[in-house]
Amino acid sequence: MEIRTRNKLKVLELDSATGVPLHRQAEIHLRSLINGQEFQDGALLPNELTLANEFGVSRGTVRAALSRMVQDGILDRRAGVGTRVRPRKVESGVTAWRSLTREMAGKGVIVENFALETSRVAASKIVAQALRIDAKATVFRLDRLRGWDGMPVLHSRSWFHPRLALKGTEDFSQPIYEVLKVASGTSPHHAREEFSAVASNAQLAKQLQVKIGEPLLLRRHTVYDDGDRPVEVAEVHYVSSRFQLTLDLKRDLP
């Protein structure tokens, strides 16, 4: 299937047999499409019906993909006018960490979930302090092993504040903060991050398919809502040879 733009021809192939939702595939193709200079210069995207016909999917599937990109601040839609790429802005810290799936999709990479486990556990002293709850209080924990191209890249372990009342029936294969918004009405506002280098232990080595003792990047963060209340504490171990974190800093001018 092909979609013609003014200056180039871009081949788009959506495959329902991959297990990746069609609206996700459509979003990836759209993100690639809008990198064209004509769209960066303000040209209107093809309408929903045209895109749906070219993709071979329903108009609702295309609308879902476009809506996600509008929510991410990438596209601007105006009734009676059409859809355009929004002018690029410097990312805030929040945009960078709120969704690995979204970030990697923008690079044309589909994040795979290799393992996902939920449980209820007693909070450790460190988790209790970060979430501002009593030590050994029961908290909801989420473990995920994720990566791409058939290889695990990171293992994340998150503990959530009890007030979120998570049930364990939520679909955590989806972007985590979108799930929290639907499940509890809570949205992330800011986070505190810590980074360090650690050696892989036996369990992580097995999960991440690396040698015991191989260096990993450990990222610890605590996420807060707009009332400065802790929402989540997480530890994420990255295989440094398969992933690179970049931090962009901007000086605030007077």
PDB file of C-alpha atoms in Angstrom:
ATOM      1  CA  MET A   1       0.000   0.000   0.000  1.00  0.00           C
ATOM      2  CA  GLU A   2       1.296   3.470  -0.796  1.00  0.00           C
ATOM      3  CA  ILE A   3       0.524   7.025   0.166  1.00  0.00           C
ATOM      4  CA  ARG A   4       1.706   9.814  -2.085  1.00  0.00           C
ATOM      5  CA  THR A   5       2.903  13.129  -0.706  1.00  0.00           C
ATOM      6  CA  ARG A   6       3.822  16.162  -2.789  1.00  0.00           C
ATOM      7  CA  ASN A   7       7.527  15.446  -2.901  1.00  0.00           C
ATOM      8  CA  LYS A   8       7.959  11.753  -2.262  1.00  0.00           C
ATOM      9  CA  LEU A   9       6.365   8.333  -2.195  1.00  0.00           C
ATOM     10  CA  LYS A  10       6.282   6.551   1.141  1.00  0.00           C
ATOM     11  CA  VAL A  11       5.408   2.851   1.292  1.00  0.00           C
ATOM     12  CA  LEU A  12       3.160   1.871   4.180  1.00  0.00           C
ATOM     13  CA  GLU A  13       2.498  -1.728   5.133  1.00  0.00           C
ATOM     14  CA  LEU A  14       0.108  -2.536   7.966  1.00  0.00           C
ATOM     15  CA  ASP A  15      -0.027  -6.165   9.015  1.00  0.00           C
ATOM     16  CA  SER A  16      -2.769  -7.474  11.313  1.00  0.00           C
ATOM     17  CA  ALA A  17      -0.819 -10.706  11.885  1.00  0.00           C
ATOM     18  CA  THR A  18       2.023  -9.065  13.840  1.00  0.00           C
ATOM     19  CA  GLY A  19       0.058  -8.833  17.096  1.00  0.00           C
ATOM     20  CA  VAL A  20       0.678  -5.075  17.204  1.00  0.00           C
ATOM     21  CA  PRO A  21      -2.645  -3.157  17.180  1.00  0.00           C
ATOM     22  CA  LEU A  22      -3.338  -1.541  13.825  1.00  0.00           C
ATOM     23  CA  HIS A  23      -3.750   1.899  15.362  1.00  0.00           C
ATOM     24  CA  ARG A  24      -0.210   1.548  16.798  1.00  0.00           C
ATOM     25  CA  GLN A  25       1.160   0.598  13.377  1.00  0.00           C
ATOM     26  CA  ALA A  26      -0.716   3.499  11.797  1.00  0.00           C
ATOM     27  CA  GLU A  27       0.743   5.865  14.396  1.00  0.00           C
ATOM     28  CA  ILE A  28       4.295   4.705  13.670  1.00  0.00           C
ATOM     29  CA  HIS A  29       3.790   5.259   9.935  1.00  0.00           C
ATOM     30  CA  LEU A  30       2.228   8.670  10.537  1.00  0.00           C
ATOM     31  CA  ARG A  31       5.148   9.724  12.730  1.00  0.00           C
ATOM     32  CA  SER A  32       7.506   8.750   9.937  1.00  0.00           C
ATOM     33  CA  LEU A  33       5.370  10.489   7.321  1.00  0.00           C
ATOM     34  CA  ILE A  34       5.296  13.853   9.110  1.00  0.00           C
ATOM     35  CA  ASN A  35       9.084  14.023   9.183  1.00  0.00           C
ATOM     36  CA  GLY A  36       8.863  15.111   5.551  1.00  0.00           C
ATOM     37  CA  GLN A  37       9.857  18.739   5.056  1.00  0.00           C
ATOM     38  CA  GLU A  38       6.499  19.651   3.518  1.00  0.00           C
ATOM     39  CA  PHE A  39       4.667  18.721   6.695  1.00  0.00           C
ATOM     40  CA  GLN A  40       7.287  20.352   8.893  1.00  0.00           C
ATOM     41  CA  ASP A  41       6.660  23.512   6.863  1.00  0.00           C
ATOM     42  CA  GLY A  42       2.944  23.444   7.692  1.00  0.00           C
ATOM     43  CA  ALA A  43       1.310  21.412   4.898  1.00  0.00           C
ATOM     44  CA  LEU A  44      -1.952  19.699   5.839  1.00  0.00           C
ATOM     45  CA  LEU A  45      -1.928  15.917   6.312  1.00  0.00           C
ATOM     46  CA  PRO A  46      -4.250  13.832   4.104  1.00  0.00           C
ATOM     47  CA  ASN A  47      -7.730  13.549   5.622  1.00  0.00           C
ATOM     48  CA  GLU A  48      -8.849  10.553   7.688  1.00  0.00           C
ATOM     49  CA  LEU A  49     -10.702   8.868   4.832  1.00  0.00           C
ATOM     50  CA  THR A  50      -7.723   9.133   2.472  1.00  0.00           C
ATOM     51  CA  LEU A  51      -5.356   7.732   5.100  1.00  0.00           C
ATOM     52  CA  ALA A  52      -7.785   4.930   5.979  1.00  0.00           C
ATOM     53  CA  ASN A  53      -8.065   3.904   2.319  1.00  0.00           C
ATOM     54  CA  GLU A  54      -4.295   3.935   1.842  1.00  0.00           C
ATOM     55  CA  PHE A  55      -3.662   2.007   5.070  1.00  0.00           C
ATOM     56  CA  GLY A  56      -6.430  -0.481   4.363  1.00  0.00           C
ATOM     57  CA  VAL A  57      -7.993   0.056   7.796  1.00  0.00           C
ATOM     58  CA  SER A  58     -11.089   1.701   9.205  1.00  0.00           C
ATOM     59  CA  ARG A  59     -11.424   5.421   9.586  1.00  0.00           C
ATOM     60  CA  GLY A  60     -11.749   4.882  13.340  1.00  0.00           C
ATOM     61  CA  THR A  61      -8.308   3.232  13.433  1.00  0.00           C
ATOM     62  CA  VAL A  62      -6.739   6.241  11.728  1.00  0.00           C
ATOM     63  CA  ARG A  63      -8.635   8.606  14.017  1.00  0.00           C
ATOM     64  CA  ALA A  64      -7.297   6.774  17.080  1.00  0.00           C
ATOM     65  CA  ALA A  65      -3.714   7.114  15.811  1.00  0.00           C
ATOM     66  CA  LEU A  66      -4.154  10.808  15.032  1.00  0.00           C
ATOM     67  CA  SER A  67      -5.813  11.469  18.399  1.00  0.00           C
ATOM     68  CA  ARG A  68      -2.835   9.985  20.259  1.00  0.00           C
ATOM     69  CA  MET A  69      -0.463  12.227  18.344  1.00  0.00           C
ATOM     70  CA  VAL A  70      -2.630  15.247  19.134  1.00  0.00           C
ATOM     71  CA  GLN A  71      -2.543  14.295  22.826  1.00  0.00           C
ATOM     72  CA  ASP A  72       1.249  14.050  22.637  1.00  0.00           C
ATOM     73  CA  GLY A  73       1.391  17.588  21.265  1.00  0.00           C
ATOM     74  CA  ILE A  74       2.749  16.497  17.870  1.00  0.00           C
ATOM     75  CA  LEU A  75      -0.264  17.371  15.722  1.00  0.00           C
ATOM     76  CA  ASP A  76      -2.758  20.220  15.733  1.00  0.00           C
ATOM     77  CA  ARG A  77      -6.305  19.516  14.512  1.00  0.00           C
ATOM     78  CA  ARG A  78      -8.788  22.271  13.707  1.00  0.00           C
ATOM     79  CA  ALA A  79     -12.370  21.707  12.626  1.00  0.00           C
ATOM     80  CA  GLY A  80     -12.930  22.860   9.065  1.00  0.00           C
ATOM     81  CA  VAL A  81      -9.201  23.310   8.495  1.00  0.00           C
ATOM     82  CA  GLY A  82      -7.424  19.971   8.891  1.00  0.00           C
ATOM     83  CA  THR A  83      -4.436  18.431  10.652  1.00  0.00           C
ATOM     84  CA  ARG A  84      -0.960  19.939  10.749  1.00  0.00           C
ATOM     85  CA  VAL A  85       2.314  19.231  12.524  1.00  0.00           C
ATOM     86  CA  ARG A  86       2.720  21.504  15.519  1.00  0.00           C
ATOM     87  CA  PRO A  87       5.900  23.599  15.677  1.00  0.00           C
ATOM     88  CA  ARG A  88       8.603  21.675  17.519  1.00  0.00           C
ATOM     89  CA  LYS A  89       9.223  22.667  21.135  1.00  0.00           C
ATOM     90  CA  VAL A  90      11.958  21.823  23.596  1.00  0.00           C
ATOM     91  CA  GLU A  91      10.771  18.798  25.573  1.00  0.00           C
ATOM     92  CA  SER A  92      10.119  19.109  29.266  1.00  0.00           C
ATOM     93  CA  GLY A  93      11.388  16.414  31.565  1.00  0.00           C
ATOM     94  CA  VAL A  94       7.872  14.984  31.847  1.00  0.00           C
ATOM     95  CA  THR A  95       7.465  14.303  28.142  1.00  0.00           C
ATOM     96  CA  ALA A  96      10.717  12.386  28.076  1.00  0.00           C
ATOM     97  CA  TRP A  97       9.825   9.831  30.748  1.00  0.00           C
ATOM     98  CA  ARG A  98       6.070   9.511  30.676  1.00  0.00           C
ATOM     99  CA  SER A  99       6.007   6.884  27.925  1.00  0.00           C
ATOM    100  CA  LEU A 100       8.866   4.797  26.586  1.00  0.00           C
ATOM    101  CA  THR A 101       6.428   3.236  24.117  1.00  0.00           C
ATOM    102  CA  ARG A 102       5.549   6.634  22.665  1.00  0.00           C
ATOM    103  CA  GLU A 103       9.153   7.823  22.563  1.00  0.00           C
ATOM    104  CA  MET A 104      10.405   4.717  20.772  1.00  0.00           C
ATOM    105  CA  ALA A 105       7.419   4.679  18.402  1.00  0.00           C
ATOM    106  CA  GLY A 106       8.549   8.122  17.270  1.00  0.00           C
ATOM    107  CA  LYS A 107      11.840   6.488  16.259  1.00  0.00           C
ATOM    108  CA  GLY A 108      10.059   3.685  14.418  1.00  0.00           C
ATOM    109  CA  VAL A 109      10.780   1.117  17.154  1.00  0.00           C
ATOM    110  CA  ILE A 110       7.999  -1.095  18.520  1.00  0.00           C
ATOM    111  CA  VAL A 111       8.465  -1.880  22.211  1.00  0.00           C
ATOM    112  CA  GLU A 112       7.782  -5.517  23.102  1.00  0.00           C
ATOM    113  CA  ASN A 113       6.638  -6.808  26.492  1.00  0.00           C
ATOM    114  CA  PHE A 114       8.469 -10.070  27.192  1.00  0.00           C
ATOM    115  CA  ALA A 115       7.132 -10.515  30.728  1.00  0.00           C
ATOM    116  CA  LEU A 116       4.626  -8.720  32.936  1.00  0.00           C
ATOM    117  CA  GLU A 117       3.726  -9.573  36.544  1.00  0.00           C
ATOM    118  CA  THR A 118       1.638  -7.820  39.175  1.00  0.00           C
ATOM    119  CA  SER A 119       1.576  -8.535  42.894  1.00  0.00           C
ATOM    120  CA  ARG A 120       0.779  -7.059  46.288  1.00  0.00           C
ATOM    121  CA  VAL A 121       3.752  -6.820  48.624  1.00  0.00           C
ATOM    122  CA  ALA A 122       4.811  -5.232  51.895  1.00  0.00           C
ATOM    123  CA  ALA A 123       6.556  -1.925  51.258  1.00  0.00           C
ATOM    124  CA  SER A 124      10.244  -1.846  52.084  1.00  0.00           C
ATOM    125  CA  LYS A 125      11.569   1.003  54.187  1.00  0.00           C
ATOM    126  CA  ILE A 126      12.862   2.832  51.113  1.00  0.00           C
ATOM    127  CA  VAL A 127       9.580   2.441  49.195  1.00  0.00           C
ATOM    128  CA  ALA A 128       7.526   3.468  52.238  1.00  0.00           C
ATOM    129  CA  GLN A 129       9.588   6.620  52.704  1.00  0.00           C
ATOM    130  CA  ALA A 130       9.315   7.580  49.040  1.00  0.00           C
ATOM    131  CA  LEU A 131       5.540   6.981  48.936  1.00  0.00           C
ATOM    132  CA  ARG A 132       5.079   8.570  52.394  1.00  0.00           C
ATOM    133  CA  ILE A 133       3.262   5.567  53.827  1.00  0.00           C
ATOM    134  CA  ASP A 134       3.772   3.306  56.826  1.00  0.00           C
ATOM    135  CA  ALA A 135       6.565   0.790  56.592  1.00  0.00           C
ATOM    136  CA  LYS A 136       5.350  -2.683  55.566  1.00  0.00           C
ATOM    137  CA  ALA A 137       2.059  -1.270  54.292  1.00  0.00           C
ATOM    138  CA  THR A 138       0.723  -3.326  51.369  1.00  0.00           C
ATOM    139  CA  VAL A 139       1.432  -1.806  47.957  1.00  0.00           C
ATOM    140  CA  PHE A 140       0.730  -2.808  44.367  1.00  0.00           C
ATOM    141  CA  ARG A 141       3.888  -3.815  42.460  1.00  0.00           C
ATOM    142  CA  LEU A 142       4.386  -4.117  38.714  1.00  0.00           C
ATOM    143  CA  ASP A 143       7.334  -5.925  37.090  1.00  0.00           C
ATOM    144  CA  ARG A 144       7.941  -5.655  33.349  1.00  0.00           C
ATOM    145  CA  LEU A 145      10.632  -6.981  31.037  1.00  0.00           C
ATOM    146  CA  ARG A 146      10.690  -5.006  27.796  1.00  0.00           C
ATOM    147  CA  GLY A 147      12.789  -4.545  24.692  1.00  0.00           C
ATOM    148  CA  TRP A 148      12.721  -4.617  20.916  1.00  0.00           C
ATOM    149  CA  ASP A 149      14.051  -6.554  17.941  1.00  0.00           C
ATOM    150  CA  GLY A 150      13.562  -9.753  19.930  1.00  0.00           C
ATOM    151  CA  MET A 151      15.991  -8.729  22.688  1.00  0.00           C
ATOM    152  CA  PRO A 152      15.241  -7.639  26.276  1.00  0.00           C
ATOM    153  CA  VAL A 153      16.578  -4.145  26.951  1.00  0.00           C
ATOM    154  CA  LEU A 154      15.233  -3.180  30.355  1.00  0.00           C
ATOM    155  CA  HIS A 155      13.588  -4.528  33.477  1.00  0.00           C
ATOM    156  CA  SER A 156      11.360  -2.179  35.456  1.00  0.00           C
ATOM    157  CA  ARG A 157       9.842  -2.618  38.903  1.00  0.00           C
ATOM    158  CA  SER A 158       7.250  -0.088  40.084  1.00  0.00           C
ATOM    159  CA  TRP A 159       5.482   0.323  43.422  1.00  0.00           C
ATOM    160  CA  PHE A 160       2.277   2.395  43.477  1.00  0.00           C
ATOM    161  CA  HIS A 161       0.648   4.380  46.271  1.00  0.00           C
ATOM    162  CA  PRO A 162      -2.287   2.518  47.887  1.00  0.00           C
ATOM    163  CA  ARG A 163      -4.656   5.442  47.288  1.00  0.00           C
ATOM    164  CA  LEU A 164      -4.650   4.585  43.564  1.00  0.00           C
ATOM    165  CA  ALA A 165      -6.589   1.416  44.469  1.00  0.00           C
ATOM    166  CA  LEU A 166      -5.212  -0.582  41.552  1.00  0.00           C
ATOM    167  CA  LYS A 167      -6.980  -3.922  41.130  1.00  0.00           C
ATOM    168  CA  GLY A 168      -4.545  -5.928  39.028  1.00  0.00           C
ATOM    169  CA  THR A 169      -7.001  -6.203  36.139  1.00  0.00           C
ATOM    170  CA  GLU A 170      -5.590  -3.130  34.385  1.00  0.00           C
ATOM    171  CA  ASP A 171      -3.888  -3.572  31.017  1.00  0.00           C
ATOM    172  CA  PHE A 172      -0.300  -2.684  31.885  1.00  0.00           C
ATOM    173  CA  SER A 173       0.899  -3.665  28.427  1.00  0.00           C
ATOM    174  CA  GLN A 174      -0.243  -0.135  27.528  1.00  0.00           C
ATOM    175  CA  PRO A 175       1.649   3.081  28.460  1.00  0.00           C
ATOM    176  CA  ILE A 176       1.666   3.085  32.238  1.00  0.00           C
ATOM    177  CA  TYR A 177       0.528   6.648  32.923  1.00  0.00           C
ATOM    178  CA  GLU A 178      -2.373   6.338  30.515  1.00  0.00           C
ATOM    179  CA  VAL A 179      -3.448   3.253  32.473  1.00  0.00           C
ATOM    180  CA  LEU A 180      -3.205   5.138  35.776  1.00  0.00           C
ATOM    181  CA  LYS A 181      -5.254   8.009  34.358  1.00  0.00           C
ATOM    182  CA  VAL A 182      -8.070   5.673  33.354  1.00  0.00           C
ATOM    183  CA  ALA A 183      -7.895   3.524  36.497  1.00  0.00           C
ATOM    184  CA  SER A 184      -7.571   6.238  39.140  1.00  0.00           C
ATOM    185  CA  GLY A 185      -7.848   9.634  37.473  1.00  0.00           C
ATOM    186  CA  THR A 186      -4.232  10.334  38.418  1.00  0.00           C
ATOM    187  CA  SER A 187      -1.811  12.025  36.028  1.00  0.00           C
ATOM    188  CA  PRO A 188       1.953  12.460  36.514  1.00  0.00           C
ATOM    189  CA  HIS A 189       3.146  16.026  36.980  1.00  0.00           C
ATOM    190  CA  HIS A 190       6.851  15.811  37.826  1.00  0.00           C
ATOM    191  CA  ALA A 191       9.472  13.290  38.868  1.00  0.00           C
ATOM    192  CA  ARG A 192      12.721  13.013  40.769  1.00  0.00           C
ATOM    193  CA  GLU A 193      15.375  10.937  39.000  1.00  0.00           C
ATOM    194  CA  GLU A 194      18.567   9.240  40.185  1.00  0.00           C
ATOM    195  CA  PHE A 195      21.051   7.379  37.973  1.00  0.00           C
ATOM    196  CA  SER A 196      23.835   4.979  38.878  1.00  0.00           C
ATOM    197  CA  ALA A 197      25.845   2.086  37.443  1.00  0.00           C
ATOM    198  CA  VAL A 198      25.417  -1.380  38.970  1.00  0.00           C
ATOM    199  CA  ALA A 199      26.591  -4.912  38.244  1.00  0.00           C
ATOM    200  CA  SER A 200      24.020  -7.422  37.044  1.00  0.00           C
ATOM    201  CA  ASN A 201      23.087 -10.050  39.612  1.00  0.00           C
ATOM    202  CA  ALA A 202      22.110 -13.606  38.690  1.00  0.00           C
ATOM    203  CA  GLN A 203      18.379 -12.873  38.407  1.00  0.00           C
ATOM    204  CA  LEU A 204      18.768  -9.776  36.237  1.00  0.00           C
ATOM    205  CA  ALA A 205      21.411 -11.497  34.123  1.00  0.00           C
ATOM    206  CA  LYS A 206      18.968 -14.299  33.323  1.00  0.00           C
ATOM    207  CA  GLN A 207      16.092 -11.932  32.571  1.00  0.00           C
ATOM    208  CA  LEU A 208      18.122  -9.510  30.456  1.00  0.00           C
ATOM    209  CA  GLN A 209      20.229 -12.219  28.800  1.00  0.00           C
ATOM    210  CA  VAL A 210      23.569 -10.796  29.887  1.00  0.00           C
ATOM    211  CA  LYS A 211      26.523 -12.118  31.868  1.00  0.00           C
ATOM    212  CA  ILE A 212      26.528 -11.946  35.663  1.00  0.00           C
ATOM    213  CA  GLY A 213      28.448  -8.843  36.659  1.00  0.00           C
ATOM    214  CA  GLU A 214      27.819  -7.015  33.376  1.00  0.00           C
ATOM    215  CA  PRO A 215      27.320  -3.273  34.008  1.00  0.00           C
ATOM    216  CA  LEU A 216      23.743  -2.017  33.918  1.00  0.00           C
ATOM    217  CA  LEU A 217      22.350   1.492  34.135  1.00  0.00           C
ATOM    218  CA  LEU A 218      20.034   1.816  37.141  1.00  0.00           C
ATOM    219  CA  ARG A 219      17.437   4.565  37.027  1.00  0.00           C
ATOM    220  CA  ARG A 220      15.416   5.245  40.168  1.00  0.00           C
ATOM    221  CA  HIS A 221      12.552   7.669  40.050  1.00  0.00           C
ATOM    222  CA  THR A 222       9.641   8.881  42.120  1.00  0.00           C
ATOM    223  CA  VAL A 223       6.655  10.316  40.264  1.00  0.00           C
ATOM    224  CA  TYR A 224       4.334  12.941  41.783  1.00  0.00           C
ATOM    225  CA  ASP A 225       0.918  14.329  40.866  1.00  0.00           C
ATOM    226  CA  ASP A 226       0.162  18.050  40.577  1.00  0.00           C
ATOM    227  CA  GLY A 227      -0.451  18.172  44.330  1.00  0.00           C
ATOM    228  CA  ASP A 228       3.120  16.954  44.955  1.00  0.00           C
ATOM    229  CA  ARG A 229       1.774  13.629  46.234  1.00  0.00           C
ATOM    230  CA  PRO A 230       3.880  10.559  45.383  1.00  0.00           C
ATOM    231  CA  VAL A 231       2.269   8.241  42.846  1.00  0.00           C
ATOM    232  CA  GLU A 232       4.961   5.723  41.924  1.00  0.00           C
ATOM    233  CA  VAL A 233       8.437   4.629  42.931  1.00  0.00           C
ATOM    234  CA  ALA A 234      10.367   2.689  40.307  1.00  0.00           C
ATOM    235  CA  GLU A 235      13.688   1.019  39.629  1.00  0.00           C
ATOM    236  CA  VAL A 236      14.629   0.430  36.002  1.00  0.00           C
ATOM    237  CA  HIS A 237      17.692  -1.565  34.934  1.00  0.00           C
ATOM    238  CA  TYR A 238      18.899  -0.971  31.363  1.00  0.00           C
ATOM    239  CA  VAL A 239      21.360  -3.038  29.343  1.00  0.00           C
ATOM    240  CA  SER A 240      23.770  -0.221  28.562  1.00  0.00           C
ATOM    241  CA  SER A 241      25.077  -1.889  25.411  1.00  0.00           C
ATOM    242  CA  ARG A 242      21.537  -1.879  23.929  1.00  0.00           C
ATOM    243  CA  PHE A 243      20.181   1.444  25.115  1.00  0.00           C
ATOM    244  CA  GLN A 244      21.375   5.013  25.621  1.00  0.00           C
ATOM    245  CA  LEU A 245      19.690   7.656  27.728  1.00  0.00           C
ATOM    246  CA  THR A 246      20.147  11.250  26.626  1.00  0.00           C
ATOM    247  CA  LEU A 247      19.486  14.253  28.826  1.00  0.00           C
ATOM    248  CA  ASP A 248      18.893  17.614  27.127  1.00  0.00           C
ATOM    249  CA  LEU A 249      19.372  20.656  29.318  1.00  0.00           C
ATOM    250  CA  LYS A 250      18.121  24.147  28.634  1.00  0.00           C
ATOM    251  CA  ARG A 251      19.179  27.297  30.444  1.00  0.00           C
ATOM    252  CA  ASP A 252      16.285  29.404  31.725  1.00  0.00           C
ATOM    253  CA  LEU A 253      16.821  32.922  30.479  1.00  0.00           C
ATOM    254  CA  PRO A 254      15.850  35.895  32.682  1.00  0.00           C
TER     255      PRO A 254
END
